[in-house]
Amino acid sequence: KQEVTQIPAALSVPEGENLVLNCSFTDSAIYNLQWFRQDPGKGLTSLLLIQSSQREQTSGRLNASLDKSSGRSTLYIAASQPGDSATYLCAVGGGRRALTFGSGTRLQVQP
Amino acid sequence: GAVVSQHPSRVICKSGTSVKIECRSLDFQATTMFWYRQFPKQSLMLMATSNEGSKATYEQGVEKDKFLINHASLTLSTLTVTSAHPEDSSFYICSASSEGSTEAFFGQGTRLTVV
């Protein structure tokens, strides 16, 4: 059974810092890996999707990498802003496209 | 990306009543839809997978007679929470994907409160 772990559980940084969120998964036979953002009491916003054959994806200040063999992914956020404050969820997809989610990293960017 | 609409966004119901949540794919045909649940300060857990025209597949520990899922068309799936109890209070969210797609798209979620 796939298990997804995210470290750290919570992170507080001053505005402008670059930061890295970590995600690990136990079963490397994944279809894809996706990073989401969730604001309090809200739904999910998809940030980046990495297919199993890819190693990274970039969107603006965000960069996500995938190392399937070691079961790891990182989400890099450059020049963090207070508006980046949210919970970031990592999820891995199996062949049937259902996702297994990590427990998330709660990020607080201080102005 | 494709658009998935979920309704209602919030619902409060009395204990013992039933609540129906709708999940619609607006601009694509959703051959598969997924229902997830998120308890406070926890992550999302898959409840069930439904394929259009067939019975849903439930994850271990999810009562199929309590959480009724119908996926009668390629654009609509419904989740009915029957005889709701306060412990069913949670955030329910659906996602949908089309045949051959590599990605599933999420609805906005439904916050259910049972009083």
JSON list of C-alpha atoms in Angstrom, two decimals:
[
{"chain": "A", "resi": 1, "resn": "LYS", "atom": "CA", "xyz": [0.00, 0.00, 0.00]},
{"chain": "A", "resi": 2, "resn": "GLN", "atom": "CA", "xyz": [1.37, 3.37, -1.02]},
{"chain": "A", "resi": 3, "resn": "GLU", "atom": "CA", "xyz": [2.32, 5.74, 1.80]},
{"chain": "A", "resi": 4, "resn": "VAL", "atom": "CA", "xyz": [3.24, 9.37, 1.29]},
{"chain": "A", "resi": 5, "resn": "THR", "atom": "CA", "xyz": [5.16, 11.36, 3.87]},
{"chain": "A", "resi": 6, "resn": "GLN", "atom": "CA", "xyz": [5.78, 15.09, 3.86]},
{"chain": "A", "resi": 7, "resn": "ILE", "atom": "CA", "xyz": [8.48, 16.87, 5.81]},
{"chain": "A", "resi": 8, "resn": "PRO", "atom": "CA", "xyz": [8.37, 19.28, 7.52]},
{"chain": "A", "resi": 9, "resn": "ALA", "atom": "CA", "xyz": [4.81, 19.27, 8.83]},
{"chain": "A", "resi": 10, "resn": "ALA", "atom": "CA", "xyz": [4.98, 23.02, 9.37]},
{"chain": "A", "resi": 11, "resn": "LEU", "atom": "CA", "xyz": [7.34, 25.76, 8.29]},
{"chain": "A", "resi": 12, "resn": "SER", "atom": "CA", "xyz": [7.54, 29.46, 9.08]},
{"chain": "A", "resi": 13, "resn": "VAL", "atom": "CA", "xyz": [9.91, 31.65, 7.09]},
{"chain": "A", "resi": 14, "resn": "PRO", "atom": "CA", "xyz": [10.45, 35.37, 6.53]},
{"chain": "A", "resi": 15, "resn": "GLU", "atom": "CA", "xyz": [9.38, 36.84, 3.24]},
{"chain": "A", "resi": 16, "resn": "GLY", "atom": "CA", "xyz": [11.91, 36.50, 0.43]},
{"chain": "A", "resi": 17, "resn": "GLU", "atom": "CA", "xyz": [13.42, 33.20, 1.48]},
{"chain": "A", "resi": 18, "resn": "ASN", "atom": "CA", "xyz": [13.82, 30.29, -0.88]},
{"chain": "A", "resi": 19, "resn": "LEU", "atom": "CA", "xyz": [12.46, 27.10, 0.57]},
{"chain": "A", "resi": 20, "resn": "VAL", "atom": "CA", "xyz": [12.18, 23.39, -0.09]},
{"chain": "A", "resi": 21, "resn": "LEU", "atom": "CA", "xyz": [9.31, 21.10, 0.80]},
{"chain": "A", "resi": 22, "resn": "ASN", "atom": "CA", "xyz": [9.95, 17.38, 0.83]},
{"chain": "A", "resi": 23, "resn": "CYS", "atom": "CA", "xyz": [7.79, 14.44, -0.12]},
{"chain": "A", "resi": 24, "resn": "SER", "atom": "CA", "xyz": [8.62, 10.75, -0.02]},
{"chain": "A", "resi": 25, "resn": "PHE", "atom": "CA", "xyz": [6.64, 7.72, -1.12]},
{"chain": "A", "resi": 26, "resn": "THR", "atom": "CA", "xyz": [7.07, 4.02, -0.47]},
{"chain": "A", "resi": 27, "resn": "ASP", "atom": "CA", "xyz": [6.07, 2.46, -3.80]},
{"chain": "A", "resi": 28, "resn": "SER", "atom": "CA", "xyz": [8.05, 3.72, -6.77]},
{"chain": "A", "resi": 29, "resn": "ALA", "atom": "CA", "xyz": [5.57, 2.28, -9.28]},
{"chain": "A", "resi": 30, "resn": "ILE", "atom": "CA", "xyz": [3.75, 5.55, -9.68]},
{"chain": "A", "resi": 31, "resn": "TYR", "atom": "CA", "xyz": [1.89, 7.02, -12.64]},
{"chain": "A", "resi": 32, "resn": "ASN", "atom": "CA", "xyz": [2.50, 10.63, -11.72]},
{"chain": "A", "resi": 33, "resn": "LEU", "atom": "CA", "xyz": [3.12, 12.96, -8.81]},
{"chain": "A", "resi": 34, "resn": "GLN", "atom": "CA", "xyz": [1.24, 16.16, -8.16]},
{"chain": "A", "resi": 35, "resn": "TRP", "atom": "CA", "xyz": [1.70, 19.11, -5.84]},
{"chain": "A", "resi": 36, "resn": "PHE", "atom": "CA", "xyz": [-1.34, 21.01, -4.61]},
{"chain": "A", "resi": 37, "resn": "ARG", "atom": "CA", "xyz": [-1.98, 24.07, -2.55]},
{"chain": "A", "resi": 38, "resn": "GLN", "atom": "CA", "xyz": [-4.86, 24.20, -0.09]},
{"chain": "A", "resi": 39, "resn": "ASP", "atom": "CA", "xyz": [-5.94, 27.39, 1.64]},
{"chain": "A", "resi": 40, "resn": "PRO", "atom": "CA", "xyz": [-7.79, 27.08, 4.98]},
{"chain": "A", "resi": 41, "resn": "GLY", "atom": "CA", "xyz": [-11.32, 25.79, 4.49]},
{"chain": "A", "resi": 42, "resn": "LYS", "atom": "CA", "xyz": [-10.89, 25.66, 0.73]},
{"chain": "A", "resi": 43, "resn": "GLY", "atom": "CA", "xyz": [-10.42, 23.11, -2.02]},
{"chain": "A", "resi": 44, "resn": "LEU", "atom": "CA", "xyz": [-7.29, 22.15, -3.90]},
{"chain": "A", "resi": 45, "resn": "THR", "atom": "CA", "xyz": [-5.31, 24.17, -6.39]},
{"chain": "A", "resi": 46, "resn": "SER", "atom": "CA", "xyz": [-3.08, 22.08, -8.61]},
{"chain": "A", "resi": 47, "resn": "LEU", "atom": "CA", "xyz": [0.42, 23.54, -8.79]},
{"chain": "A", "resi": 48, "resn": "LEU", "atom": "CA", "xyz": [2.55, 21.09, -10.72]},
{"chain": "A", "resi": 49, "resn": "LEU", "atom": "CA", "xyz": [2.08, 17.64, -12.22]},
{"chain": "A", "resi": 50, "resn": "ILE", "atom": "CA", "xyz": [5.08, 15.45, -12.98]},
{"chain": "A", "resi": 51, "resn": "GLN", "atom": "CA", "xyz": [4.60, 12.35, -15.08]},
{"chain": "A", "resi": 52, "resn": "SER", "atom": "CA", "xyz": [6.53, 9.26, -14.04]},
{"chain": "A", "resi": 53, "resn": "SER", "atom": "CA", "xyz": [8.85, 9.64, -17.04]},
{"chain": "A", "resi": 54, "resn": "GLN", "atom": "CA", "xyz": [9.74, 13.22, -16.15]},
{"chain": "A", "resi": 55, "resn": "ARG", "atom": "CA", "xyz": [12.23, 14.53, -13.63]},
{"chain": "A", "resi": 56, "resn": "GLU", "atom": "CA", "xyz": [10.96, 18.03, -12.99]},
{"chain": "A", "resi": 57, "resn": "GLN", "atom": "CA", "xyz": [8.39, 20.66, -13.79]},
{"chain": "A", "resi": 58, "resn": "THR", "atom": "CA", "xyz": [8.51, 24.42, -13.38]},
{"chain": "A", "resi": 59, "resn": "SER", "atom": "CA", "xyz": [5.86, 27.08, -13.11]},
{"chain": "A", "resi": 60, "resn": "GLY", "atom": "CA", "xyz": [6.86, 30.62, -12.23]},
{"chain": "A", "resi": 61, "resn": "ARG", "atom": "CA", "xyz": [8.58, 30.60, -8.84]},
{"chain": "A", "resi": 62, "resn": "LEU", "atom": "CA", "xyz": [7.82, 26.93, -8.32]},
{"chain": "A", "resi": 63, "resn": "ASN", "atom": "CA", "xyz": [9.96, 23.97, -9.30]},
{"chain": "A", "resi": 64, "resn": "ALA", "atom": "CA", "xyz": [9.16, 20.37, -8.51]},
{"chain": "A", "resi": 65, "resn": "SER", "atom": "CA", "xyz": [11.52, 17.46, -8.97]},
{"chain": "A", "resi": 66, "resn": "LEU", "atom": "CA", "xyz": [10.88, 13.75, -9.01]},
{"chain": "A", "resi": 67, "resn": "ASP", "atom": "CA", "xyz": [13.29, 10.91, -8.27]},
{"chain": "A", "resi": 68, "resn": "LYS", "atom": "CA", "xyz": [11.24, 7.77, -8.68]},
{"chain": "A", "resi": 69, "resn": "SER", "atom": "CA", "xyz": [14.02, 5.36, -7.82]},
{"chain": "A", "resi": 70, "resn": "SER", "atom": "CA", "xyz": [14.54, 6.89, -4.40]},
{"chain": "A", "resi": 71, "resn": "GLY", "atom": "CA", "xyz": [10.85, 7.66, -3.88]},
{"chain": "A", "resi": 72, "resn": "ARG", "atom": "CA", "xyz": [11.31, 11.39, -3.40]},
{"chain": "A", "resi": 73, "resn": "SER", "atom": "CA", "xyz": [10.01, 14.67, -4.68]},
{"chain": "A", "resi": 74, "resn": "THR", "atom": "CA", "xyz": [10.82, 18.21, -3.69]},
{"chain": "A", "resi": 75, "resn": "LEU", "atom": "CA", "xyz": [8.91, 21.43, -4.23]},
{"chain": "A", "resi": 76, "resn": "TYR", "atom": "CA", "xyz": [11.14, 24.47, -4.42]},
{"chain": "A", "resi": 77, "resn": "ILE", "atom": "CA", "xyz": [9.59, 27.88, -3.86]},
{"chain": "A", "resi": 78, "resn": "ALA", "atom": "CA", "xyz": [11.75, 30.83, -4.80]},
{"chain": "A", "resi": 79, "resn": "ALA", "atom": "CA", "xyz": [11.50, 34.27, -3.20]},
{"chain": "A", "resi": 80, "resn": "SER", "atom": "CA", "xyz": [8.60, 33.35, -0.95]},
{"chain": "A", "resi": 81, "resn": "GLN", "atom": "CA", "xyz": [5.77, 35.84, -0.41]},
{"chain": "A", "resi": 82, "resn": "PRO", "atom": "CA", "xyz": [3.08, 36.13, 2.29]},
{"chain": "A", "resi": 83, "resn": "GLY", "atom": "CA", "xyz": [0.55, 35.07, -0.33]},
{"chain": "A", "resi": 84, "resn": "ASP", "atom": "CA", "xyz": [2.31, 31.72, -0.53]},
{"chain": "A", "resi": 85, "resn": "SER", "atom": "CA", "xyz": [1.07, 30.90, 2.98]},
{"chain": "A", "resi": 86, "resn": "ALA", "atom": "CA", "xyz": [-1.05, 27.75, 2.71]},
{"chain": "A", "resi": 87, "resn": "THR", "atom": "CA", "xyz": [-0.86, 23.99, 3.13]},
{"chain": "A", "resi": 88, "resn": "TYR", "atom": "CA", "xyz": [1.06, 22.22, 0.39]},
{"chain": "A", "resi": 89, "resn": "LEU", "atom": "CA", "xyz": [0.03, 18.69, -0.41]},
{"chain": "A", "resi": 90, "resn": "CYS", "atom": "CA", "xyz": [2.00, 16.08, -2.30]},
{"chain": "A", "resi": 91, "resn": "ALA", "atom": "CA", "xyz": [0.04, 13.29, -3.97]},
{"chain": "A", "resi": 92, "resn": "VAL", "atom": "CA", "xyz": [1.11, 10.29, -6.00]},
{"chain": "A", "resi": 93, "resn": "GLY", "atom": "CA", "xyz": [-1.03, 8.69, -8.64]},
{"chain": "A", "resi": 94, "resn": "GLY", "atom": "CA", "xyz": [-1.35, 5.04, -9.48]},
{"chain": "A", "resi": 95, "resn": "GLY", "atom": "CA", "xyz": [-2.45, 3.75, -12.85]},
{"chain": "A", "resi": 96, "resn": "ARG", "atom": "CA", "xyz": [-6.14, 4.26, -12.19]},
{"chain": "A", "resi": 97, "resn": "ARG", "atom": "CA", "xyz": [-5.49, 7.94, -11.46]},
{"chain": "A", "resi": 98, "resn": "ALA", "atom": "CA", "xyz": [-6.66, 7.90, -7.84]},
{"chain": "A", "resi": 99, "resn": "LEU", "atom": "CA", "xyz": [-4.24, 9.85, -5.68]},
{"chain": "A", "resi": 100, "resn": "THR", "atom": "CA", "xyz": [-2.60, 9.01, -2.39]},
{"chain": "A", "resi": 101, "resn": "PHE", "atom": "CA", "xyz": [-1.99, 12.19, -0.45]},
{"chain": "A", "resi": 102, "resn": "GLY", "atom": "CA", "xyz": [0.61, 13.15, 2.09]},
{"chain": "A", "resi": 103, "resn": "SER", "atom": "CA", "xyz": [-0.41, 14.92, 5.26]},
{"chain": "A", "resi": 104, "resn": "GLY", "atom": "CA", "xyz": [0.84, 18.25, 3.99]},
{"chain": "A", "resi": 105, "resn": "THR", "atom": "CA", "xyz": [3.25, 21.00, 4.96]},
{"chain": "A", "resi": 106, "resn": "ARG", "atom": "CA", "xyz": [1.70, 24.11, 6.52]},
{"chain": "A", "resi": 107, "resn": "LEU", "atom": "CA", "xyz": [3.68, 27.08, 5.29]},
{"chain": "A", "resi": 108, "resn": "GLN", "atom": "CA", "xyz": [3.59, 30.51, 6.88]},
{"chain": "A", "resi": 109, "resn": "VAL", "atom": "CA", "xyz": [5.52, 33.31, 5.18]},
{"chain": "A", "resi": 110, "resn": "GLN", "atom": "CA", "xyz": [6.02, 36.24, 7.51]},
{"chain": "A", "resi": 111, "resn": "PRO", "atom": "CA", "xyz": [5.92, 39.75, 6.00]},
{"chain": "B", "resi": 1, "resn": "GLY", "atom": "CA", "xyz": [-7.24, 22.45, -17.31]},
{"chain": "B", "resi": 2, "resn": "ALA", "atom": "CA", "xyz": [-10.67, 20.87, -17.33]},
{"chain": "B", "resi": 3, "resn": "VAL", "atom": "CA", "xyz": [-13.41, 22.15, -15.03]},
{"chain": "B", "resi": 4, "resn": "VAL", "atom": "CA", "xyz": [-15.14, 20.10, -12.36]},
{"chain": "B", "resi": 5, "resn": "SER", "atom": "CA", "xyz": [-18.02, 21.68, -10.47]},
{"chain": "B", "resi": 6, "resn": "GLN", "atom": "CA", "xyz": [-19.10, 20.40, -7.07]},
{"chain": "B", "resi": 7, "resn": "HIS", "atom": "CA", "xyz": [-22.29, 21.43, -5.31]},
{"chain": "B", "resi": 8, "resn": "PRO", "atom": "CA", "xyz": [-23.13, 22.45, -2.65]},
{"chain": "B", "resi": 9, "resn": "SER", "atom": "CA", "xyz": [-20.00, 24.05, -1.26]},
{"chain": "B", "resi": 10, "resn": "ARG", "atom": "CA", "xyz": [-21.39, 24.00, 2.27]},
{"chain": "B", "resi": 11, "resn": "VAL", "atom": "CA", "xyz": [-24.25, 22.12, 3.87]},
{"chain": "B", "resi": 12, "resn": "ILE", "atom": "CA", "xyz": [-25.53, 21.80, 7.40]},
{"chain": "B", "resi": 13, "resn": "CYS", "atom": "CA", "xyz": [-27.95, 19.00, 8.13]},
{"chain": "B", "resi": 14, "resn": "LYS", "atom": "CA", "xyz": [-29.60, 17.41, 11.10]},
{"chain": "B", "resi": 15, "resn": "SER", "atom": "CA", "xyz": [-28.45, 14.07, 12.43]},
{"chain": "B", "resi": 16, "resn": "GLY", "atom": "CA", "xyz": [-30.36, 11.22, 10.79]},
{"chain": "B", "resi": 17, "resn": "THR", "atom": "CA", "xyz": [-31.06, 12.99, 7.52]},
{"chain": "B", "resi": 18, "resn": "SER", "atom": "CA", "xyz": [-29.46, 12.34, 4.13]},
{"chain": "B", "resi": 19, "resn": "VAL", "atom": "CA", "xyz": [-27.37, 14.73, 2.08]},
{"chain": "B", "resi": 20, "resn": "LYS", "atom": "CA", "xyz": [-26.58, 14.56, -1.63]},
{"chain": "B", "resi": 21, "resn": "ILE", "atom": "CA", "xyz": [-23.43, 16.06, -3.12]},
{"chain": "B", "resi": 22, "resn": "GLU", "atom": "CA", "xyz": [-23.08, 16.51, -6.87]},
{"chain": "B", "resi": 23, "resn": "CYS", "atom": "CA", "xyz": [-19.91, 16.44, -8.94]},
{"chain": "B", "resi": 24, "resn": "ARG", "atom": "CA", "xyz": [-20.09, 17.54, -12.57]},
{"chain": "B", "resi": 25, "resn": "SER", "atom": "CA", "xyz": [-17.50, 17.64, -15.31]},
{"chain": "B", "resi": 26, "resn": "LEU", "atom": "CA", "xyz": [-18.35, 20.74, -17.31]},
{"chain": "B", "resi": 27, "resn": "ASP", "atom": "CA", "xyz": [-16.24, 20.45, -20.43]},
{"chain": "B", "resi": 28, "resn": "PHE", "atom": "CA", "xyz": [-15.23, 16.81, -20.73]},
{"chain": "B", "resi": 29, "resn": "GLN", "atom": "CA", "xyz": [-16.64, 13.35, -20.34]},
{"chain": "B", "resi": 30, "resn": "ALA", "atom": "CA", "xyz": [-15.62, 11.86, -17.03]},
{"chain": "B", "resi": 31, "resn": "THR", "atom": "CA", "xyz": [-15.33, 8.10, -17.38]},
{"chain": "B", "resi": 32, "resn": "THR", "atom": "CA", "xyz": [-13.98, 7.87, -13.84]},
{"chain": "B", "resi": 33, "resn": "MET", "atom": "CA", "xyz": [-14.74, 9.93, -10.77]},
{"chain": "B", "resi": 34, "resn": "PHE", "atom": "CA", "xyz": [-13.15, 9.74, -7.34]},
{"chain": "B", "resi": 35, "resn": "TRP", "atom": "CA", "xyz": [-14.54, 10.76, -3.96]},
{"chain": "B", "resi": 36, "resn": "TYR", "atom": "CA", "xyz": [-12.23, 11.82, -1.14]},
{"chain": "B", "resi": 37, "resn": "ARG", "atom": "CA", "xyz": [-12.82, 12.84, 2.46]},
{"chain": "B", "resi": 38, "resn": "GLN", "atom": "CA", "xyz": [-10.73, 15.14, 4.63]},
{"chain": "B", "resi": 39, "resn": "PHE", "atom": "CA", "xyz": [-11.20, 15.33, 8.38]},
{"chain": "B", "resi": 40, "resn": "PRO", "atom": "CA", "xyz": [-9.95, 18.46, 10.20]},
{"chain": "B", "resi": 41, "resn": "LYS", "atom": "CA", "xyz": [-6.18, 18.80, 10.18]},
{"chain": "B", "resi": 42, "resn": "GLN", "atom": "CA", "xyz": [-5.81, 15.54, 8.25]},
{"chain": "B", "resi": 43, "resn": "SER", "atom": "CA", "xyz": [-5.04, 14.79, 4.67]},
{"chain": "B", "resi": 44, "resn": "LEU", "atom": "CA", "xyz": [-7.38, 13.62, 1.96]},
{"chain": "B", "resi": 45, "resn": "MET", "atom": "CA", "xyz": [-8.34, 9.96, 1.93]},
{"chain": "B", "resi": 46, "resn": "LEU", "atom": "CA", "xyz": [-9.85, 8.18, -1.04]},
{"chain": "B", "resi": 47, "resn": "MET", "atom": "CA", "xyz": [-13.34, 6.89, -0.27]},
{"chain": "B", "resi": 48, "resn": "ALA", "atom": "CA", "xyz": [-14.40, 5.33, -3.55]},
{"chain": "B", "resi": 49, "resn": "THR", "atom": "CA", "xyz": [-13.88, 5.18, -7.28]},
{"chain": "B", "resi": 50, "resn": "SER", "atom": "CA", "xyz": [-16.79, 5.22, -9.68]},
{"chain": "B", "resi": 51, "resn": "ASN", "atom": "CA", "xyz": [-16.85, 4.37, -13.35]},
{"chain": "B", "resi": 52, "resn": "GLU", "atom": "CA", "xyz": [-19.73, 5.52, -15.49]},
{"chain": "B", "resi": 53, "resn": "GLY", "atom": "CA", "xyz": [-22.46, 2.93, -15.68]},
{"chain": "B", "resi": 54, "resn": "SER", "atom": "CA", "xyz": [-21.04, 0.54, -13.11]},
{"chain": "B", "resi": 55, "resn": "LYS", "atom": "CA", "xyz": [-20.97, 0.13, -9.37]},
{"chain": "B", "resi": 56, "resn": "ALA", "atom": "CA", "xyz": [-18.51, 2.12, -7.33]},
{"chain": "B", "resi": 57, "resn": "THR", "atom": "CA", "xyz": [-15.46, 0.52, -5.76]},
{"chain": "B", "resi": 58, "resn": "TYR", "atom": "CA", "xyz": [-15.13, 1.46, -2.11]},
{"chain": "B", "resi": 59, "resn": "GLU", "atom": "CA", "xyz": [-11.93, 1.67, -0.11]},
{"chain": "B", "resi": 60, "resn": "GLN", "atom": "CA", "xyz": [-11.51, -0.47, 2.94]},
{"chain": "B", "resi": 61, "resn": "GLY", "atom": "CA", "xyz": [-13.41, 0.90, 5.91]},
{"chain": "B", "resi": 62, "resn": "VAL", "atom": "CA", "xyz": [-15.87, 2.95, 3.87]},
{"chain": "B", "resi": 63, "resn": "GLU", "atom": "CA", "xyz": [-19.46, 1.76, 4.25]},
{"chain": "B", "resi": 64, "resn": "LYS", "atom": "CA", "xyz": [-21.07, 1.44, 0.84]},
{"chain": "B", "resi": 65, "resn": "ASP", "atom": "CA", "xyz": [-24.59, 1.47, 2.29]},
{"chain": "B", "resi": 66, "resn": "LYS", "atom": "CA", "xyz": [-23.91, 4.72, 4.09]},
{"chain": "B", "resi": 67, "resn": "PHE", "atom": "CA", "xyz": [-22.10, 6.52, 1.26]},
{"chain": "B", "resi": 68, "resn": "LEU", "atom": "CA", "xyz": [-24.14, 5.90, -1.85]},
{"chain": "B", "resi": 69, "resn": "ILE", "atom": "CA", "xyz": [-22.39, 6.77, -5.09]},
{"chain": "B", "resi": 70, "resn": "ASN", "atom": "CA", "xyz": [-24.14, 7.06, -8.42]},
{"chain": "B", "resi": 71, "resn": "HIS", "atom": "CA", "xyz": [-22.34, 7.73, -11.71]},
{"chain": "B", "resi": 72, "resn": "ALA", "atom": "CA", "xyz": [-25.18, 7.42, -14.18]},
{"chain": "B", "resi": 73, "resn": "SER", "atom": "CA", "xyz": [-23.82, 9.74, -16.84]},
{"chain": "B", "resi": 74, "resn": "LEU", "atom": "CA", "xyz": [-20.45, 10.81, -18.22]},
{"chain": "B", "resi": 75, "resn": "THR", "atom": "CA", "xyz": [-20.76, 14.23, -16.64]},
{"chain": "B", "resi": 76, "resn": "LEU", "atom": "CA", "xyz": [-22.33, 13.61, -13.24]},
{"chain": "B", "resi": 77, "resn": "SER", "atom": "CA", "xyz": [-21.57, 11.61, -10.13]},
{"chain": "B", "resi": 78, "resn": "THR", "atom": "CA", "xyz": [-23.40, 11.96, -6.84]},
{"chain": "B", "resi": 79, "resn": "LEU", "atom": "CA", "xyz": [-22.45, 11.04, -3.30]},
{"chain": "B", "resi": 80, "resn": "THR", "atom": "CA", "xyz": [-25.30, 10.62, -0.84]},
{"chain": "B", "resi": 81, "resn": "VAL", "atom": "CA", "xyz": [-24.47, 10.49, 2.85]},
{"chain": "B", "resi": 82, "resn": "THR", "atom": "CA", "xyz": [-27.36, 8.55, 4.35]},
{"chain": "B", "resi": 83, "resn": "SER", "atom": "CA", "xyz": [-28.51, 8.80, 7.97]},
{"chain": "B", "resi": 84, "resn": "ALA", "atom": "CA", "xyz": [-25.81, 11.34, 8.67]},
{"chain": "B", "resi": 85, "resn": "HIS", "atom": "CA", "xyz": [-24.18, 11.50, 12.08]},
{"chain": "B", "resi": 86, "resn": "PRO", "atom": "CA", "xyz": [-21.96, 14.20, 13.58]},
{"chain": "B", "resi": 87, "resn": "GLU", "atom": "CA", "xyz": [-18.89, 12.03, 12.94]},
{"chain": "B", "resi": 88, "resn": "ASP", "atom": "CA", "xyz": [-19.65, 12.27, 9.21]},
{"chain": "B", "resi": 89, "resn": "SER", "atom": "CA", "xyz": [-18.89, 15.99, 9.40]},
{"chain": "B", "resi": 90, "resn": "SER", "atom": "CA", "xyz": [-15.99, 16.44, 7.04]},
{"chain": "B", "resi": 91, "resn": "PHE", "atom": "CA", "xyz": [-14.78, 18.01, 3.83]},
{"chain": "B", "resi": 92, "resn": "TYR", "atom": "CA", "xyz": [-15.79, 15.91, 0.81]},
{"chain": "B", "resi": 93, "resn": "ILE", "atom": "CA", "xyz": [-14.14, 16.49, -2.54]},
{"chain": "B", "resi": 94, "resn": "CYS", "atom": "CA", "xyz": [-14.48, 14.82, -5.91]},
{"chain": "B", "resi": 95, "resn": "SER", "atom": "CA", "xyz": [-12.17, 14.52, -8.86]},
{"chain": "B", "resi": 96, "resn": "ALA", "atom": "CA", "xyz": [-12.82, 13.40, -12.40]},
{"chain": "B", "resi": 97, "resn": "SER", "atom": "CA", "xyz": [-10.79, 12.13, -15.30]},
{"chain": "B", "resi": 98, "resn": "SER", "atom": "CA", "xyz": [-11.49, 11.17, -18.86]},
{"chain": "B", "resi": 99, "resn": "GLU", "atom": "CA", "xyz": [-10.46, 8.09, -20.78]},
{"chain": "B", "resi": 100, "resn": "GLY", "atom": "CA", "xyz": [-6.79, 8.25, -21.63]},
{"chain": "B", "resi": 101, "resn": "SER", "atom": "CA", "xyz": [-6.15, 11.29, -19.47]},
{"chain": "B", "resi": 102, "resn": "THR", "atom": "CA", "xyz": [-3.10, 11.38, -17.23]},
{"chain": "B", "resi": 103, "resn": "GLU", "atom": "CA", "xyz": [-4.64, 13.78, -14.76]},
{"chain": "B", "resi": 104, "resn": "ALA", "atom": "CA", "xyz": [-7.73, 14.00, -12.60]},
{"chain": "B", "resi": 105, "resn": "PHE", "atom": "CA", "xyz": [-9.33, 17.41, -11.95]},
{"chain": "B", "resi": 106, "resn": "PHE", "atom": "CA", "xyz": [-10.81, 18.39, -8.63]},
{"chain": "B", "resi": 107, "resn": "GLY", "atom": "CA", "xyz": [-14.07, 20.02, -7.65]},
{"chain": "B", "resi": 108, "resn": "GLN", "atom": "CA", "xyz": [-14.20, 22.80, -5.10]},
{"chain": "B", "resi": 109, "resn": "GLY", "atom": "CA", "xyz": [-15.22, 20.51, -2.25]},
{"chain": "B", "resi": 110, "resn": "THR", "atom": "CA", "xyz": [-18.21, 20.35, 0.09]},
{"chain": "B", "resi": 111, "resn": "ARG", "atom": "CA", "xyz": [-18.01, 21.16, 3.78]},
{"chain": "B", "resi": 112, "resn": "LEU", "atom": "CA", "xyz": [-20.60, 18.96, 5.53]},
{"chain": "B", "resi": 113, "resn": "THR", "atom": "CA", "xyz": [-21.61, 19.72, 9.10]},
{"chain": "B", "resi": 114, "resn": "VAL", "atom": "CA", "xyz": [-24.03, 17.36, 10.83]},
{"chain": "B", "resi": 115, "resn": "VAL", "atom": "CA", "xyz": [-25.68, 18.79, 13.93]}
]
